[in-house]
mmCIF file of the C-alpha atoms, coordinates in Angstrom:
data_MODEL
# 
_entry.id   MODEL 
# 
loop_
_atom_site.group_PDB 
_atom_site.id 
_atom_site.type_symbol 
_atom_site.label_atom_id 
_atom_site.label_alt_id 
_atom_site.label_comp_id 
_atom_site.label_asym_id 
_atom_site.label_entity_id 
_atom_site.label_seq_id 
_atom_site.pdbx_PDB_ins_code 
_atom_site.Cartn_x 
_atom_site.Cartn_y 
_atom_site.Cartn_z 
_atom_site.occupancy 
_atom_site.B_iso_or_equiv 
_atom_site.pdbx_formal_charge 
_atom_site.auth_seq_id 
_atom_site.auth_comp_id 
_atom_site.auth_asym_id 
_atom_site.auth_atom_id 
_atom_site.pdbx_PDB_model_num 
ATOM 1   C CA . UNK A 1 1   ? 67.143 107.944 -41.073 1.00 0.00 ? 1   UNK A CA 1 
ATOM 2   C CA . UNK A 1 2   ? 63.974 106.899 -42.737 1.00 0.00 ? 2   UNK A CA 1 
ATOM 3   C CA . UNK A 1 3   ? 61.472 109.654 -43.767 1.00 0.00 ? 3   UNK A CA 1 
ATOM 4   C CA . UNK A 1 4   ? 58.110 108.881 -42.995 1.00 0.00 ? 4   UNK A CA 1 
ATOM 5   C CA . UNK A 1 5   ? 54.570 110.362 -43.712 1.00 0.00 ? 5   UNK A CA 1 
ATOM 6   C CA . UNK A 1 6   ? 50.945 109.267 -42.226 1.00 0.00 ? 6   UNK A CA 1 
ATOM 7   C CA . UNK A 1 7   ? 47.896 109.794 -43.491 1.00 0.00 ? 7   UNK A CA 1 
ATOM 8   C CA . UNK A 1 8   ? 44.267 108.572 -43.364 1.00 0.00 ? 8   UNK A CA 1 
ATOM 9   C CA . UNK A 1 9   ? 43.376 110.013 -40.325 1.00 0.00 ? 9   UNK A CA 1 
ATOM 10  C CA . UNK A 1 10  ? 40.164 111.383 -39.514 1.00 0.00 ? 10  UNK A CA 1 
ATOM 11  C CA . UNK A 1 11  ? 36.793 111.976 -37.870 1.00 0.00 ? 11  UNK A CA 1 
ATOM 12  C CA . UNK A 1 12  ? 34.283 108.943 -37.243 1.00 0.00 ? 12  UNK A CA 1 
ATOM 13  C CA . UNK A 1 13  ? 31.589 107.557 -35.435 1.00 0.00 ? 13  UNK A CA 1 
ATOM 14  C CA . UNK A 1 14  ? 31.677 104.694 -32.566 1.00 0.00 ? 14  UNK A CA 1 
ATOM 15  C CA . UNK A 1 15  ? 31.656 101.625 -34.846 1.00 0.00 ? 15  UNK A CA 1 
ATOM 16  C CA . UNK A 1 16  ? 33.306 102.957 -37.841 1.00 0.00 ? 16  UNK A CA 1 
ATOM 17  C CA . UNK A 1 17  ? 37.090 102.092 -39.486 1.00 0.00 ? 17  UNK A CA 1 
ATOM 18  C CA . UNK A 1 18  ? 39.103 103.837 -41.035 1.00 0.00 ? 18  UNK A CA 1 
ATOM 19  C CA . UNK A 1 19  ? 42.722 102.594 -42.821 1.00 0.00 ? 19  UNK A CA 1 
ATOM 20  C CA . UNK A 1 20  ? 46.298 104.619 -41.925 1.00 0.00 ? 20  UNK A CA 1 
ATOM 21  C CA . UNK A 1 21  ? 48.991 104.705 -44.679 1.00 0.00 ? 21  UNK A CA 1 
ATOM 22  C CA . UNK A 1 22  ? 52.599 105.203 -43.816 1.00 0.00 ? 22  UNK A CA 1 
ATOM 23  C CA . UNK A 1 23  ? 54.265 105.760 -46.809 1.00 0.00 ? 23  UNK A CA 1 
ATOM 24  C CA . UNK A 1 24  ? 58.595 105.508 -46.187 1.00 0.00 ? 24  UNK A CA 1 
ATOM 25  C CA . UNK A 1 25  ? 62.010 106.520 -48.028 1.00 0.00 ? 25  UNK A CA 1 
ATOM 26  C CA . UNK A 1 26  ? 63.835 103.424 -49.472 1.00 0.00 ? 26  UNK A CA 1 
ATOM 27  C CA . UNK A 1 27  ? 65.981 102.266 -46.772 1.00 0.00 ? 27  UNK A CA 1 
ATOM 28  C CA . UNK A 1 28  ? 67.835 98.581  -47.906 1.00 0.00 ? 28  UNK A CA 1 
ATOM 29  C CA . UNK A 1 29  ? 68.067 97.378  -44.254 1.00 0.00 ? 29  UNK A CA 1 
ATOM 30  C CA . UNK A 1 30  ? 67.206 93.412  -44.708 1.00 0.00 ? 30  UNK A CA 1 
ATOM 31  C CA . UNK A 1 31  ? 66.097 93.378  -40.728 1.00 0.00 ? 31  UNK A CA 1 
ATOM 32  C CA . UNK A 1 32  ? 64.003 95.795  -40.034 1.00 0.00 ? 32  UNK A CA 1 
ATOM 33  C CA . UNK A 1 33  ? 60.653 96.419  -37.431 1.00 0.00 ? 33  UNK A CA 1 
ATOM 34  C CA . UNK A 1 34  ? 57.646 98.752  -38.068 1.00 0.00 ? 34  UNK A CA 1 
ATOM 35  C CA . UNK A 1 35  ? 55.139 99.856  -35.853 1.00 0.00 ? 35  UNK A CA 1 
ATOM 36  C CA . UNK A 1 36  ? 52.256 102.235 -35.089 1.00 0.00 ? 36  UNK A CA 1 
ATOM 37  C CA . UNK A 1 37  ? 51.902 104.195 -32.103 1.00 0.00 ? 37  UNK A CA 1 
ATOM 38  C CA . UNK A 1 38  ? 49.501 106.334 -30.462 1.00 0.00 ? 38  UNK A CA 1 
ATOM 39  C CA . UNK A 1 39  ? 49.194 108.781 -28.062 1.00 0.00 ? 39  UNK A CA 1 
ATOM 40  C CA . UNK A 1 40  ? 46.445 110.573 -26.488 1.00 0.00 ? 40  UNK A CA 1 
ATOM 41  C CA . UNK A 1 41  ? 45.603 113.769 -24.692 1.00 0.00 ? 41  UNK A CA 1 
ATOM 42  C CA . UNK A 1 42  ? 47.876 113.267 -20.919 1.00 0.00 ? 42  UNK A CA 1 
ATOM 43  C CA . UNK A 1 43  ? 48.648 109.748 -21.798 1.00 0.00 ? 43  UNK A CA 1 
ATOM 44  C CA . UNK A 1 44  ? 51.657 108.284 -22.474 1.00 0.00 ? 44  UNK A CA 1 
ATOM 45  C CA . UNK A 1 45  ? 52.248 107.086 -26.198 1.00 0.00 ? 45  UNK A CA 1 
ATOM 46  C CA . UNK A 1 46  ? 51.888 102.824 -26.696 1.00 0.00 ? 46  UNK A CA 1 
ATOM 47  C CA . UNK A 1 47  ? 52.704 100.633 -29.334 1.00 0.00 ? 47  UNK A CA 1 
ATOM 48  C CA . UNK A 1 48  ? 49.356 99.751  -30.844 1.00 0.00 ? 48  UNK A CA 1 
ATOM 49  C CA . UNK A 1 49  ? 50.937 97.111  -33.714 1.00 0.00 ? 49  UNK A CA 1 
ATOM 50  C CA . UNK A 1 50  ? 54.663 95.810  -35.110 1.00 0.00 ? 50  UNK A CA 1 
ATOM 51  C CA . UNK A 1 51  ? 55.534 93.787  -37.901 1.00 0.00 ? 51  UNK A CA 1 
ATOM 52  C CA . UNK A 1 52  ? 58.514 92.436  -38.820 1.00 0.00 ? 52  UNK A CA 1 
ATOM 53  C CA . UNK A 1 53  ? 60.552 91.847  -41.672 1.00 0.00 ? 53  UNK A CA 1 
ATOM 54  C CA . UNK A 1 54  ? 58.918 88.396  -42.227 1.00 0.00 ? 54  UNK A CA 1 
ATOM 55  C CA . UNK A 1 55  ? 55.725 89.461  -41.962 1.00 0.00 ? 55  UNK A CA 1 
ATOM 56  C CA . UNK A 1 56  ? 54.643 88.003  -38.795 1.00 0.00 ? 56  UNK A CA 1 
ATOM 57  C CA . UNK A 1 57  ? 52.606 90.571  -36.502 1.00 0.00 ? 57  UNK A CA 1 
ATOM 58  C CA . UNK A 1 58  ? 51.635 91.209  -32.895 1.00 0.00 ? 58  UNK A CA 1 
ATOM 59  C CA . UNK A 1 59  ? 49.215 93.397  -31.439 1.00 0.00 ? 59  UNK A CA 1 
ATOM 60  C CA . UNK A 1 60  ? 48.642 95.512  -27.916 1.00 0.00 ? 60  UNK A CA 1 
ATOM 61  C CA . UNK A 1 61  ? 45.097 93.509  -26.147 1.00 0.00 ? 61  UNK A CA 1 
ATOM 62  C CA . UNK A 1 62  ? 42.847 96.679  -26.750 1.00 0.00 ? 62  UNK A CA 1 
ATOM 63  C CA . UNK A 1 63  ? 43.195 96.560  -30.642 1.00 0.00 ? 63  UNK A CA 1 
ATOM 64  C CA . UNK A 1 64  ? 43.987 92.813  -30.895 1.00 0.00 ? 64  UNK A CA 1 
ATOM 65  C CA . UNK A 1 65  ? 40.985 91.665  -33.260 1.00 0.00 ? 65  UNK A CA 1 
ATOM 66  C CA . UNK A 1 66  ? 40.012 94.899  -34.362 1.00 0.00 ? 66  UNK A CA 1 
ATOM 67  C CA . UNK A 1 67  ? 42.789 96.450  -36.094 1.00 0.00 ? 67  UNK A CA 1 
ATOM 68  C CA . UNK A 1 68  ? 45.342 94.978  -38.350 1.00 0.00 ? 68  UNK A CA 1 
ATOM 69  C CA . UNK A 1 69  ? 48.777 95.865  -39.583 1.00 0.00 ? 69  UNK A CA 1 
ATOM 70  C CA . UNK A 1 70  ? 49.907 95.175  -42.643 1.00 0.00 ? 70  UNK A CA 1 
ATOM 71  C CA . UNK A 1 71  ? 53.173 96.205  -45.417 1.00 0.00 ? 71  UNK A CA 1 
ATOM 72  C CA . UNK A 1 72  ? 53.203 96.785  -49.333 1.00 0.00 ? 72  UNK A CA 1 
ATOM 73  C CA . UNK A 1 73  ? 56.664 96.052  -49.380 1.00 0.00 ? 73  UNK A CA 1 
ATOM 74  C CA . UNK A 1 74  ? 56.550 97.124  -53.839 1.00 0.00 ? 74  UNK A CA 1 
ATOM 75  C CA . UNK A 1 75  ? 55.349 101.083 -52.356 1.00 0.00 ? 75  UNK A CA 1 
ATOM 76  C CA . UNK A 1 76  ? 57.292 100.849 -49.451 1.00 0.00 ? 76  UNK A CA 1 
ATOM 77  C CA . UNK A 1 77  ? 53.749 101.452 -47.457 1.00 0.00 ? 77  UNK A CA 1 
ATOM 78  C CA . UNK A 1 78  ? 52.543 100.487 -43.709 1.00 0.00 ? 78  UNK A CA 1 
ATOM 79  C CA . UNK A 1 79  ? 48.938 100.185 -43.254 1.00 0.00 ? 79  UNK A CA 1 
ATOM 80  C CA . UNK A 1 80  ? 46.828 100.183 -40.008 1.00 0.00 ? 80  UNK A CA 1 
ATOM 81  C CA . UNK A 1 81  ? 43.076 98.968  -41.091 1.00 0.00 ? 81  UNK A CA 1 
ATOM 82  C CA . UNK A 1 82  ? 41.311 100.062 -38.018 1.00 0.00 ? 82  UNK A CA 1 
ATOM 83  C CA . UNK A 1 83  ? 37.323 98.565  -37.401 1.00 0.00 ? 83  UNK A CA 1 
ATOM 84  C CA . UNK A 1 84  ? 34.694 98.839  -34.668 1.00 0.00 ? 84  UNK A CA 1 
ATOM 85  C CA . UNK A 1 85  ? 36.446 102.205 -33.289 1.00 0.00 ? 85  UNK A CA 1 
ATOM 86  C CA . UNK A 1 86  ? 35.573 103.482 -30.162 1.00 0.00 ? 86  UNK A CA 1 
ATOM 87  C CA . UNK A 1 87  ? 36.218 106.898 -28.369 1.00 0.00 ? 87  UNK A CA 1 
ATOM 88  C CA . UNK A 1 88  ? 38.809 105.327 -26.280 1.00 0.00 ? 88  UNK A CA 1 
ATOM 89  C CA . UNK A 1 89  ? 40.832 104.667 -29.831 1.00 0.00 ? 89  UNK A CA 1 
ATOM 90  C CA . UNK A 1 90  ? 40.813 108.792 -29.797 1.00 0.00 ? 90  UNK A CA 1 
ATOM 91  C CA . UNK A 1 91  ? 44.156 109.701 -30.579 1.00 0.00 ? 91  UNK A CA 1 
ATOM 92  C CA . UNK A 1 92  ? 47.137 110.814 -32.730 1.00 0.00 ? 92  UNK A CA 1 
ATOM 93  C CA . UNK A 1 93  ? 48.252 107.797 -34.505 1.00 0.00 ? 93  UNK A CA 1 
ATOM 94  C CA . UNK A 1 94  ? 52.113 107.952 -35.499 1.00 0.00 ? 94  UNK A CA 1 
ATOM 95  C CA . UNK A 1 95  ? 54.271 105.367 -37.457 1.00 0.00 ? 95  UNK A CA 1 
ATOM 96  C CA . UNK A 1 96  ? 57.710 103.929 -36.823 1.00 0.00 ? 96  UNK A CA 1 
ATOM 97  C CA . UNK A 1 97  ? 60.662 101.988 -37.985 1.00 0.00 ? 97  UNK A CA 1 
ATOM 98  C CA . UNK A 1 98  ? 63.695 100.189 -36.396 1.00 0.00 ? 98  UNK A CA 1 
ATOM 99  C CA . UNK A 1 99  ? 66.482 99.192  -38.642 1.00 0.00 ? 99  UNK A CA 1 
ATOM 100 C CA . UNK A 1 100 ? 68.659 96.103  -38.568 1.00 0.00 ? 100 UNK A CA 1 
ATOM 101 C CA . UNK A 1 101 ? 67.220 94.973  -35.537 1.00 0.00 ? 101 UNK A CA 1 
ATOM 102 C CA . UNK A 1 102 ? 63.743 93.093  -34.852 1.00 0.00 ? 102 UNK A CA 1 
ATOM 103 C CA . UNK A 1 103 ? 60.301 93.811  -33.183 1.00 0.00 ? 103 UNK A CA 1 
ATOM 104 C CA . UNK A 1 104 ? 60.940 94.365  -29.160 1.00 0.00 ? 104 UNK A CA 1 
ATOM 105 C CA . UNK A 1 105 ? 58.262 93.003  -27.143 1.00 0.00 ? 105 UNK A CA 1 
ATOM 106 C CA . UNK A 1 106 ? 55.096 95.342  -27.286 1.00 0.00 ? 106 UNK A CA 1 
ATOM 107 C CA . UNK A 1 107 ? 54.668 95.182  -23.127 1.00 0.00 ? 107 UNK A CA 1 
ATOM 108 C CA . UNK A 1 108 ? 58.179 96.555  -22.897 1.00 0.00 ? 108 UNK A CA 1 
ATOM 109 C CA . UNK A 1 109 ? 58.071 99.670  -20.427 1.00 0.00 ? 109 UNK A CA 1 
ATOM 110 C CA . UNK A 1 110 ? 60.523 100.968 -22.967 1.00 0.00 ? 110 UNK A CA 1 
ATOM 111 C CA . UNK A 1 111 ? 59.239 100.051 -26.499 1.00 0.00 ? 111 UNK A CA 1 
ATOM 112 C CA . UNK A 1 112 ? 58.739 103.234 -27.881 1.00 0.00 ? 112 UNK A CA 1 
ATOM 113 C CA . UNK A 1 113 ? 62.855 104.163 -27.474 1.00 0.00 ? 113 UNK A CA 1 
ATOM 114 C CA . UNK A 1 114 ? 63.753 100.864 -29.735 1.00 0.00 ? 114 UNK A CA 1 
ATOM 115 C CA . UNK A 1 115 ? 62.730 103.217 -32.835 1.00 0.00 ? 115 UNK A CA 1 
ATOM 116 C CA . UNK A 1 116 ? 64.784 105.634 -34.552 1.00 0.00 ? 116 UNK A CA 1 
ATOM 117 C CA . UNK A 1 117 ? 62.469 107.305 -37.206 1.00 0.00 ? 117 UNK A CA 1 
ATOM 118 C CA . UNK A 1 118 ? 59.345 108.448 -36.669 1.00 0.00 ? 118 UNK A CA 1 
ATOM 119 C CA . UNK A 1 119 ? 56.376 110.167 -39.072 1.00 0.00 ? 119 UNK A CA 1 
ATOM 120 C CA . UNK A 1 120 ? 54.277 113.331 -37.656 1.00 0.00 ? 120 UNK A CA 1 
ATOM 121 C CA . UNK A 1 121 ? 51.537 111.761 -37.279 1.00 0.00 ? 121 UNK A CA 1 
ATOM 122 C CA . UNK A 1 122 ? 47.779 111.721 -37.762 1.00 0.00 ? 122 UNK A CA 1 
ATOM 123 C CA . UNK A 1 123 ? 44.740 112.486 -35.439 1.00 0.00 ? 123 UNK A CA 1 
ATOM 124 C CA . UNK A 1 124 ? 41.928 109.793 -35.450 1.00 0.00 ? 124 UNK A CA 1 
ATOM 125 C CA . UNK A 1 125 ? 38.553 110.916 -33.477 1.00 0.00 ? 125 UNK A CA 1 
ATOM 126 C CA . UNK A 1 126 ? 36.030 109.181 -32.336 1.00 0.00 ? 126 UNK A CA 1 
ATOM 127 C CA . UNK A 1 127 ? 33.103 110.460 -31.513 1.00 0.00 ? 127 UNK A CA 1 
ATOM 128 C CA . UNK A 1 128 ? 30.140 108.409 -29.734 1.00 0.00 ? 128 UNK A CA 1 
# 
């Protein structure tokens, strides 16, 4: 298991950003898939961003553009930069990892059960 903490949440206006850190335990898996989630009020959770070991990224169509997902592989950190926010990005914003496997598809009815370790994650508001 991988221990994993978010941060960076927060309250903001339509139109703002704001930037999630993940920070994880070692874990010496050389195949390996993170992603953020997010889940709001009644709604099921979705995979917002994934990327994989070599870097390469993909994102769900309502934050492609807008947010970006990115790794500091030296402080074993996942980032979600997060721009132009909206109230419909209201929600609490959770981090994951899959080890020695890749990145499932994003559309995949069940994408979220591909992960084994998962932070507590952190609200984001937005407010209009």
């Amino acid at each position: 298991q991988v221990q994993l903490v978010e941060s960076g949440g927060g309250s903001v206006q339509d139109g703002g950003s704001l930037r999630l850190s993940c920070a994880a335990s070692r874990f010496t898996y050389s195949t390996y898939c993170m992603a953020w989630f997010r889940q709001a009020p009644g709604k099921e959770r979705e995979g917002v961003a994934t990327i994989r070991t070599d870097g390469s990224t993909t994102y769900a169509d309502s934050v492609k553009g807008r947010f970006t997902i990115s790794r500091d592989n030296a402080k074993n950190t996942l980032y979600l930069q997060m721009n132009s926010l909206n109230p419909e990005d209201t929600a609490m914003y959770y981090c994951a990892v899959r080890l020695g496997a890749s990145c499932p598809v994003l559309r995949d009815a069940y994408f979220a059960l591909y992960f084994g370790s998962w932070g507590q994650g952190t609200q984001v508001t937005v407010s209009s």
